[in-house]
CSV table of C-alpha atoms in Angstrom, one decimal:
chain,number,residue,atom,x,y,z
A,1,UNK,CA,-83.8,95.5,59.3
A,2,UNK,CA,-82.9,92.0,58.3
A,3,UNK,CA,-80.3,90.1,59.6
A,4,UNK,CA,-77.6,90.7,56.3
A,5,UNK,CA,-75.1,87.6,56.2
A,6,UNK,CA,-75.7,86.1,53.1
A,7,UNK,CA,-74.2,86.6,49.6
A,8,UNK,CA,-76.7,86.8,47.2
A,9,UNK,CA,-76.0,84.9,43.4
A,10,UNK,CA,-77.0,86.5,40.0
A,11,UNK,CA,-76.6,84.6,36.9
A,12,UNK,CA,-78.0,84.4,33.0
A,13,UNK,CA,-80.6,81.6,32.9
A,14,UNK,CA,-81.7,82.3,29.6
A,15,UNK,CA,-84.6,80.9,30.6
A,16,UNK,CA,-83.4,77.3,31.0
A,17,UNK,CA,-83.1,74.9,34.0
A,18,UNK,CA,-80.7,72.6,31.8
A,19,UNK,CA,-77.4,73.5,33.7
A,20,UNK,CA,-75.3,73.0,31.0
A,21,UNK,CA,-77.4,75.3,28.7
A,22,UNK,CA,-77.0,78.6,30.4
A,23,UNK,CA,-74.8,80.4,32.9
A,24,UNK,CA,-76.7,78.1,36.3
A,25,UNK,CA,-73.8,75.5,35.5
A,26,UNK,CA,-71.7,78.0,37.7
A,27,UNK,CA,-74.0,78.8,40.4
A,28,UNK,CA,-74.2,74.9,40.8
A,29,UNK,CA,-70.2,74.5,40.5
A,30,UNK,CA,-70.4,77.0,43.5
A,31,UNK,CA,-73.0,74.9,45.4
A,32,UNK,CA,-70.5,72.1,44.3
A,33,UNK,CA,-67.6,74.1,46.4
A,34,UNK,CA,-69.8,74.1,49.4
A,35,UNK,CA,-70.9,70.8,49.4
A,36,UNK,CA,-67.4,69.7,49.3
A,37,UNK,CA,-66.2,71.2,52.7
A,38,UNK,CA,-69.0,73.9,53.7
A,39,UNK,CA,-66.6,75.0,56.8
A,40,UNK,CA,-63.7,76.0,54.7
A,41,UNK,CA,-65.9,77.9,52.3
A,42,UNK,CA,-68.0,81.1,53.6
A,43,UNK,CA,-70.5,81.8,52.0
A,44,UNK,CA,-74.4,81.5,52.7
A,45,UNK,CA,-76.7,81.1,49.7
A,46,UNK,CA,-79.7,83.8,50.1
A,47,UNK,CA,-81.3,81.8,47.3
A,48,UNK,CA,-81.5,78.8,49.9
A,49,UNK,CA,-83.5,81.2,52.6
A,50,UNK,CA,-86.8,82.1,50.6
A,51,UNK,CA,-88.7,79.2,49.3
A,52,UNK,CA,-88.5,78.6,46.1
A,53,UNK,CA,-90.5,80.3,43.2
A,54,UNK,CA,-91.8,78.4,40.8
A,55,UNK,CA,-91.1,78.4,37.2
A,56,UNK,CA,-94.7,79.8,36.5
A,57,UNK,CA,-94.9,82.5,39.2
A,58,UNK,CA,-95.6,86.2,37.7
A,59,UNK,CA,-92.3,88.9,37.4
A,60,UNK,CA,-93.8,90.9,40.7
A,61,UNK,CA,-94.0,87.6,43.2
A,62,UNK,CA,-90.5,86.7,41.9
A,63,UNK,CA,-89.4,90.1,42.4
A,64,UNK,CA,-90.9,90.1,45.5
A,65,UNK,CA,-89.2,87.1,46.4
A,66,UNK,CA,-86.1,88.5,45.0
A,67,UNK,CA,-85.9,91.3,47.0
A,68,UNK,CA,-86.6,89.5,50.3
A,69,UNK,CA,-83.2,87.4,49.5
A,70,UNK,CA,-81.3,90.6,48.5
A,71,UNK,CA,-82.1,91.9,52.2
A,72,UNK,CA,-80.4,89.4,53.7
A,73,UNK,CA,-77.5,89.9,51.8
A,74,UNK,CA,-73.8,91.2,52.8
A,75,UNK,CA,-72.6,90.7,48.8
A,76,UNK,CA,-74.0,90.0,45.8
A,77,UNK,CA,-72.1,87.8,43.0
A,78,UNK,CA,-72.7,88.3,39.7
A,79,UNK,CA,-71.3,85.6,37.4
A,80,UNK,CA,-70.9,87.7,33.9
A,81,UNK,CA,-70.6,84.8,31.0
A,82,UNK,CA,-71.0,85.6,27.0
A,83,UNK,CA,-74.4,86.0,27.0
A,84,UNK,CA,-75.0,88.0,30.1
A,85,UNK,CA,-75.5,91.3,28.7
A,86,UNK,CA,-78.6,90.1,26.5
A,87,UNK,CA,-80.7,89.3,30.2
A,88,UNK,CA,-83.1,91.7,30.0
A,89,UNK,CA,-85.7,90.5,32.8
A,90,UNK,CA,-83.8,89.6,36.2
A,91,UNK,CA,-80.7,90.4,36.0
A,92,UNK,CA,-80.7,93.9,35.5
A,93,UNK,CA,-83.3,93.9,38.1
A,94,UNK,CA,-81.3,92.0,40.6
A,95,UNK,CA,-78.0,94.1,39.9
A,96,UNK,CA,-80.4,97.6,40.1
A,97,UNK,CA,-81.5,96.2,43.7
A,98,UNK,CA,-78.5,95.3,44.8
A,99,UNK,CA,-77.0,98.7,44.3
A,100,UNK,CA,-79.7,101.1,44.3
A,101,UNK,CA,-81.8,100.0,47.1
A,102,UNK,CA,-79.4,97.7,48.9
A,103,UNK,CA,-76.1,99.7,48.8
A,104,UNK,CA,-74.2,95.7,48.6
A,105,UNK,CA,-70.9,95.6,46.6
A,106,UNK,CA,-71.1,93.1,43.6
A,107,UNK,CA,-68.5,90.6,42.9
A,108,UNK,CA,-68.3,90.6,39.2
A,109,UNK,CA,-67.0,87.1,38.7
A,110,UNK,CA,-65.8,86.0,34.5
A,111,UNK,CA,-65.6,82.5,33.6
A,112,UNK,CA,-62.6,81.7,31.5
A,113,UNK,CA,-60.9,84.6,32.5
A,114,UNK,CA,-57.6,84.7,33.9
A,115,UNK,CA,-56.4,87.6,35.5
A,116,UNK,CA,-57.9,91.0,35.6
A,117,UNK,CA,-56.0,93.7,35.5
A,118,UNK,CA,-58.2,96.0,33.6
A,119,UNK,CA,-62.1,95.7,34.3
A,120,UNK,CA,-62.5,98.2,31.5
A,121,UNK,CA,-61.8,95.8,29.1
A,122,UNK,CA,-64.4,93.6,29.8
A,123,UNK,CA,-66.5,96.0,29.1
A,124,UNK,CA,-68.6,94.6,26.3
A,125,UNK,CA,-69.8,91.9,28.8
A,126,UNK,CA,-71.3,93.9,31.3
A,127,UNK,CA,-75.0,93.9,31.5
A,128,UNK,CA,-76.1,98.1,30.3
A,129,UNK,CA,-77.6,97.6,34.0
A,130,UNK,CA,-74.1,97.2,35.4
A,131,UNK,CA,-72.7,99.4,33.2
A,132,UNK,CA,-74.5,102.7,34.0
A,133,UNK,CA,-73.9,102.1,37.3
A,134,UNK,CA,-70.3,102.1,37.0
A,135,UNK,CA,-70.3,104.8,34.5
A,136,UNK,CA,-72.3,106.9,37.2
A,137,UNK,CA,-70.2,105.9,40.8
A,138,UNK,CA,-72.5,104.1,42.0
A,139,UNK,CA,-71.8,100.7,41.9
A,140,UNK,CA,-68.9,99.6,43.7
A,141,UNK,CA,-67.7,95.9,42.2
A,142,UNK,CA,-64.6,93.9,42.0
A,143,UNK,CA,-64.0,92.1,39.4
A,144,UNK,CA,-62.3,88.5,39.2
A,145,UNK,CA,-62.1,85.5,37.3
A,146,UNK,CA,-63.9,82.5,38.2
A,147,UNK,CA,-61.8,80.9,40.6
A,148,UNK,CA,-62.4,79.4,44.1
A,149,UNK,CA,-60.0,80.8,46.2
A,150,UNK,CA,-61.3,84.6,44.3
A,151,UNK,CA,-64.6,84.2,44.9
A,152,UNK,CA,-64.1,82.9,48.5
A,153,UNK,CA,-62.1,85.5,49.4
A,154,UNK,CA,-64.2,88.0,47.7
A,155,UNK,CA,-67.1,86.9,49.6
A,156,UNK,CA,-65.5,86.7,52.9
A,157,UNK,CA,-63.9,90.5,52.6
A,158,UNK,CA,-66.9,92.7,51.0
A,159,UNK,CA,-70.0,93.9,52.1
A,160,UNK,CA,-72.3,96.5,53.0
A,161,UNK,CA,-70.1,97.8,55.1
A,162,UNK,CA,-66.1,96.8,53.1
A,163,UNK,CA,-66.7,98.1,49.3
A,164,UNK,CA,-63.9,97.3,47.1
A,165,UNK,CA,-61.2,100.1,46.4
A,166,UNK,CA,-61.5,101.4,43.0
A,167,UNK,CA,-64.8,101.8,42.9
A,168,UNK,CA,-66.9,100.3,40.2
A,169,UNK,CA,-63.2,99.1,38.3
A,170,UNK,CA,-61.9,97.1,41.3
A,171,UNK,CA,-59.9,94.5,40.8
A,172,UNK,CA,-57.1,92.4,42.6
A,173,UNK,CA,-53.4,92.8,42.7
A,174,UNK,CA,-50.6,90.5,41.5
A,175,UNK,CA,-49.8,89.2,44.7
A,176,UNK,CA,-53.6,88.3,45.9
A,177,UNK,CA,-53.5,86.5,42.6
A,178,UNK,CA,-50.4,84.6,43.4
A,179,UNK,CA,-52.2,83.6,46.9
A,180,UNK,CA,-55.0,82.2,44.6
A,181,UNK,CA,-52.8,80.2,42.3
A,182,UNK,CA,-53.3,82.2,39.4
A,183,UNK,CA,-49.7,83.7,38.8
């Protein structure tokens, strides 16, 4: 069984390696927050322990490789912008792995959300992969804005072992928020 300490990162390319044409501009913002002061932020990028696929390989070697990265992976984060739900390729895949083979909570992150009090109501941006397994129990996610101190503290509290209260509708309460800066 492999060694699970990393936090795995799902986001909408749409195809695109321009970061500011697709949803990579926050997986890079993240990479940003490490590169800043690694130390003081947790978080150990499974993309960063596979080599790298290239941009021609076929779906089942970048699954492949997909899946290797997932393995070594406590969390997976799942940054859910406008155009997420129309991924039809890896994303689904990756959140279907995560919680049907993996059994890793997902941290459901939202840029330019503030606070989330009701997940439900972000309903219509939820991938139909993420979706069914909420509707069904078996996903178990928190949902937060995209904000530092949330996803660092996300990351740093779930995993394969910590799922989120609430089940597939978690979410943080007003005083967490407050810690964050966000009330």
């Amino acid at each position: 069984m492999a060694y699970r300490n990393g936090t795995y990162i799902a986001f909408h390319a749409e195809g695109s390696t321009d970061p500011t044409a697709s949803d990579i501009k926050y997986y890079r913002m993240m990479l940003a927050w490490r590169a800043k002061d690694g130390s003081a932020f947790p978080f150990f990028n499974s993309h960063e322990k596979i080599s790298a696929v290239r941009d021609t390989s076929q779906a089942e070697t970048i699954k492949r490789s997909l899946r290797l990265r997932m393995d070594n992976s406590k969390n997976m984060v799942l940054i859910i912008g406008a155009r997420t739900r129309f991924d039809t390729d890896f994303v689904p895949y990756e959140i279907g792995d995560a919680v049907d083979r993996c059994g890793i909570p997902i941290i459901a992150t939202y840029p330019g959300q503030g606070v989330i009090r009701s997940p439900n109501n972000l309903r219509n941006l939820w991938p139909s992969a993420l979706q069914s397994r909420i509707d069904n129990g078996k996903a178990k996610v928190i949902h937060i804005p995209f904000n530092r101190k949330a996803v660092e503290d996300a990351i740093g509290q779930f995993n394969h072992n910590k799922a989120p209260a609430g089940g597939g509708l978690g979410y943080y309460n007003d005083d967490a928020y407050r810690a964050f800066g966000l009330l």
